[in-house]
Coordinates of C-alpha atoms in Angstrom, one line a residue:
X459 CA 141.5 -21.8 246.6
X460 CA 138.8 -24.1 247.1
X461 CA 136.1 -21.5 247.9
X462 CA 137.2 -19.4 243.9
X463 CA 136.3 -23.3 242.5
X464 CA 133.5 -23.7 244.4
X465 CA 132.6 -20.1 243.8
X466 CA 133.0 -20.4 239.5
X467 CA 131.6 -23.8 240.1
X468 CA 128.5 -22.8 241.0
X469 CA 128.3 -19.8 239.5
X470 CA 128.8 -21.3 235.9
X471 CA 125.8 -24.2 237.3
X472 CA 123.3 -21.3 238.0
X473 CA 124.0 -19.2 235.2
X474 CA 123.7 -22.9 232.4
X475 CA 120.7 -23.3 234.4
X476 CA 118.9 -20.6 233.9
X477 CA 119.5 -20.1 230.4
X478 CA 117.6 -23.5 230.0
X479 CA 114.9 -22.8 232.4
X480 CA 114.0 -20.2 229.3
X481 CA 115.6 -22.3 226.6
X482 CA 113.9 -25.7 227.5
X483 CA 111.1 -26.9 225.3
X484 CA 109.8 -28.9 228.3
X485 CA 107.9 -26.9 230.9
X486 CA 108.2 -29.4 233.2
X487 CA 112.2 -29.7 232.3
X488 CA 112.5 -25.9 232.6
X489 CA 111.1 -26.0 236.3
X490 CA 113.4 -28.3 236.8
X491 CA 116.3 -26.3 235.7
X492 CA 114.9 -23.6 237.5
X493 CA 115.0 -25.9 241.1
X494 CA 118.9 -26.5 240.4
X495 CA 119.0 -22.7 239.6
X496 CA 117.8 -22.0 243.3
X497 CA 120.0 -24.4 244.6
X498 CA 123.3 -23.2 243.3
X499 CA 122.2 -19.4 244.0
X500 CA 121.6 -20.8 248.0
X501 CA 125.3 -22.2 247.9
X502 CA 126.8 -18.6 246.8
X503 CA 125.0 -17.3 249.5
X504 CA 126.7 -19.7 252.2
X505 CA 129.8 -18.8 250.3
X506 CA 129.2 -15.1 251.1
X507 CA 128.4 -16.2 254.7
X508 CA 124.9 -15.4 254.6
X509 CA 123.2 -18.8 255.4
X510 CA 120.3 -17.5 256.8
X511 CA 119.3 -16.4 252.9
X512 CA 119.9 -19.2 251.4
X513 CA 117.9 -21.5 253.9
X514 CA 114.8 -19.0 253.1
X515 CA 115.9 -19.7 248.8
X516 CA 115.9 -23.4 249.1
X517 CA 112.6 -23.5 251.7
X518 CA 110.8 -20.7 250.0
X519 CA 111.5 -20.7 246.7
X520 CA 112.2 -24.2 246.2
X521 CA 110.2 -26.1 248.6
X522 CA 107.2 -24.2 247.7
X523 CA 107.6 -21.8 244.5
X524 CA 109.3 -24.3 242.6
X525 CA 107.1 -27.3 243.7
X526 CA 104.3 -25.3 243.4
X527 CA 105.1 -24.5 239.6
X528 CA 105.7 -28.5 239.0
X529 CA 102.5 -29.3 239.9
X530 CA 100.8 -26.6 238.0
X531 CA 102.2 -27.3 234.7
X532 CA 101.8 -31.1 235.3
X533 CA 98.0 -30.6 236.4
X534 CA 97.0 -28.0 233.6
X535 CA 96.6 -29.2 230.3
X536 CA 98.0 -26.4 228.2
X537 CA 98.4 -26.4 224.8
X538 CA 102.7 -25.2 224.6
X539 CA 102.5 -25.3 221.0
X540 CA 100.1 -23.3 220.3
X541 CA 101.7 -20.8 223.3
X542 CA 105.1 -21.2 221.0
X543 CA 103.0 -20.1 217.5
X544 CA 104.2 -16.3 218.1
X545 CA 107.9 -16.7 219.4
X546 CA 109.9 -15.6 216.1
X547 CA 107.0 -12.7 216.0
X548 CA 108.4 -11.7 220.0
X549 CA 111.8 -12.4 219.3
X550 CA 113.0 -8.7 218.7
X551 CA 111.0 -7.0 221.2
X552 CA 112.8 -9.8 224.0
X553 CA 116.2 -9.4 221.9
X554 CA 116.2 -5.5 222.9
X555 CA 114.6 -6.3 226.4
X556 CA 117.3 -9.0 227.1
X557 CA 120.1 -5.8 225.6
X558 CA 119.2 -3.7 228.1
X559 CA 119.3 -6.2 231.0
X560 CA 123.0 -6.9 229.8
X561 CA 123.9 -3.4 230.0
X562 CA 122.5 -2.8 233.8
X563 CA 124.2 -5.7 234.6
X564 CA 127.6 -4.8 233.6
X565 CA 126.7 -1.5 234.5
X566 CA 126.5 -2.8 237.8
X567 CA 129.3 -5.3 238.0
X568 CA 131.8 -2.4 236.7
X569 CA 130.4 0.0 239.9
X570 CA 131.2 -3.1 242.2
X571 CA 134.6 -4.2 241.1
X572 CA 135.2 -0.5 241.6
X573 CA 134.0 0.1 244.7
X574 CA 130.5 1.8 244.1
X575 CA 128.0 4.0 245.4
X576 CA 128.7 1.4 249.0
X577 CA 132.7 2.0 249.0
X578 CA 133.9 3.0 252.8
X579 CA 130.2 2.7 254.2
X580 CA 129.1 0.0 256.8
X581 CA 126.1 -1.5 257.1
X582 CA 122.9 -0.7 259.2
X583 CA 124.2 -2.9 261.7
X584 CA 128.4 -3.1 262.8
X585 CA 129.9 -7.2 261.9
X586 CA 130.6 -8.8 265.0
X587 CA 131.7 -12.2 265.6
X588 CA 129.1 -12.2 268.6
X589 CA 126.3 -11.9 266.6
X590 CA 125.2 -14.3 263.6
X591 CA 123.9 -12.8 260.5
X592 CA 120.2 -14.1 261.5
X593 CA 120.4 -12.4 264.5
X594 CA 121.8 -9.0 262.8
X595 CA 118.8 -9.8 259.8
X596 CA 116.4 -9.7 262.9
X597 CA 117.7 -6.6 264.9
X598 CA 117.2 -4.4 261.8
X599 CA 114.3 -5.8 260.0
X600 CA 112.1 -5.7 263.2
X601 CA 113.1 -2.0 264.7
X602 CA 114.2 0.1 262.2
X603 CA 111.9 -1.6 259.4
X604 CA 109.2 -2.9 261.6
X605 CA 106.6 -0.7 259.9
X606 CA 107.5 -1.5 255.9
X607 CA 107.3 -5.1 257.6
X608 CA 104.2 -4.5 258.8
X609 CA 103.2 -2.8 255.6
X610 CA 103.9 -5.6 253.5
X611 CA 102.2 -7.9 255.5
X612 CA 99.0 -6.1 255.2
X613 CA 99.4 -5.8 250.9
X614 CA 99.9 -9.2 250.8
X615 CA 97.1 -10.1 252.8
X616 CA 94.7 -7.4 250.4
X617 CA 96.1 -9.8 247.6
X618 CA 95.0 -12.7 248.8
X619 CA 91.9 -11.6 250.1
X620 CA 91.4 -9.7 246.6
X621 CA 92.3 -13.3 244.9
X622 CA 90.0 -15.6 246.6
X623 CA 87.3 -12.6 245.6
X624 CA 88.4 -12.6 241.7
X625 CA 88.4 -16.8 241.8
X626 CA 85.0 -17.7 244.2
X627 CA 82.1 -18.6 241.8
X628 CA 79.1 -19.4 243.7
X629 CA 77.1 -22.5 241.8
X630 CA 73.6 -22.5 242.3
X631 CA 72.9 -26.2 242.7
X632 CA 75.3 -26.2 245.7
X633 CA 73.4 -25.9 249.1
X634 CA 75.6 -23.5 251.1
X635 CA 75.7 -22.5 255.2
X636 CA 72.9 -19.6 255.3
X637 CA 74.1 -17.9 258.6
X638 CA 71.7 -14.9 259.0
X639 CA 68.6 -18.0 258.5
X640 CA 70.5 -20.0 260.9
X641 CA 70.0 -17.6 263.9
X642 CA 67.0 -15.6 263.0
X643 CA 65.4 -19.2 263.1
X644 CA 62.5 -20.2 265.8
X645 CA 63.6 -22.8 267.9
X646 CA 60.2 -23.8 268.7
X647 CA 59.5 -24.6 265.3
X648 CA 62.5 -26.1 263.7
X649 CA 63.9 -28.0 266.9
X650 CA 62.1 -30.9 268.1
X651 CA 63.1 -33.4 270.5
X652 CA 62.2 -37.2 269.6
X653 CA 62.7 -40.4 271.4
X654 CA 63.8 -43.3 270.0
X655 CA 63.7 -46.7 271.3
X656 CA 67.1 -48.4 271.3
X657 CA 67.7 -50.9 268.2
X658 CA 64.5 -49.4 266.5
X659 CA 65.5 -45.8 265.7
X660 CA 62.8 -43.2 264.1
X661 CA 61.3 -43.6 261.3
X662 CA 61.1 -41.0 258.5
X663 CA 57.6 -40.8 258.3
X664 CA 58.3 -39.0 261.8
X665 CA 61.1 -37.0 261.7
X666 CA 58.9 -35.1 258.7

């Protein structure tokens, strides 16, 4: 009994909430309503018994994602009303997007009340009380899917390394670290050795 209210409790949270991250006027409101959003999809997770997901939704998603949204729109100065000017001219286009999102998802709902494609099948791994779900999590997603791991590490590192190229500017009046000058340089030239007398220092007449 207490798990069905907590259950409807926080379904009915996440589902409010995320109709106003969309719905809110306020950007910094909406990513607001999009933290709580996180937070009540985490508990449905410990619900199902899966606690190990919903630590990675409220470190992941909200210690970073969200946080990292907050800052964003409170650091950029964006013009939102001028972003807002072509809603009503959008509104159909997203009225028949939004349509077809409500018919996969009760597509979906109807296949799981009734058992779906999933009915009498287990799971790459076999439940046992031995083994927590982290530890089930790990078994399969670093032996039988090490190599899509591996794979997705190495897009993710192309999109970063493809981002920092996209984003660098280089600014002319900025002295930057010429490597290839630093070692082709003559060290009897452009190293010298001078003394200097303690309290008196050198002057710059002869470091030049």
């Amino acid at each position: 009994m207490l798990q069905s209210i907590a259950f409807f409790l926080l379904a009915a949270v996440a589902t409010v909430s995320g109709l106003l991250v969309v719905t809110a006027r306020n950007p910094v409101h909406s990513v607001l309503w999009l933290i709580l959003a996180f937070f009540s999809s985490a508990g449905l997770f410990v619900l199902l018994g899966a606690e190990f997901l919903a630590m990675l939704l409220v470190v992941v998603y909200v210690g970073a994602v969200a946080v990292l949204f907050l800052f964003v729109v409170m650091m950029l100065d964006v013009d939102f009303v001028k972003l807002r000017e072509g809603y009503a001219r959008y509104l159909p286009f997203g009225a028949i997007i939004s349509g077809v999102l409500l018919a996969e998802m009760i597509m979906v709902s109807v296949a799981v009340v009734q058992g779906g494609a999933t009915n009498g099948r287990t799971g790459p791994v076999e439940p046992s009380l031995d083994v927590t779900n982290v530890q089930a999590i790990g078994r399969v997603l670093y032996t039988d899917y090490i190599y899509f791991f591996q794979a997705a590490g190495i897009v993710l590192l192309i999109a970063m390394i493809g981002a920092i190229t996209l984003t660098l500017r280089h600014k002319p009046h900025i002295k930057r670290q010429n490597i290839t000058d630093q070692v082709n340089r003559d060290r009897n030239k452009s190293v010298e050795v001078k003394s200097a007398q303690t309290g008196q220092g050198v002057s710059a007449e002869e470091l030049l």
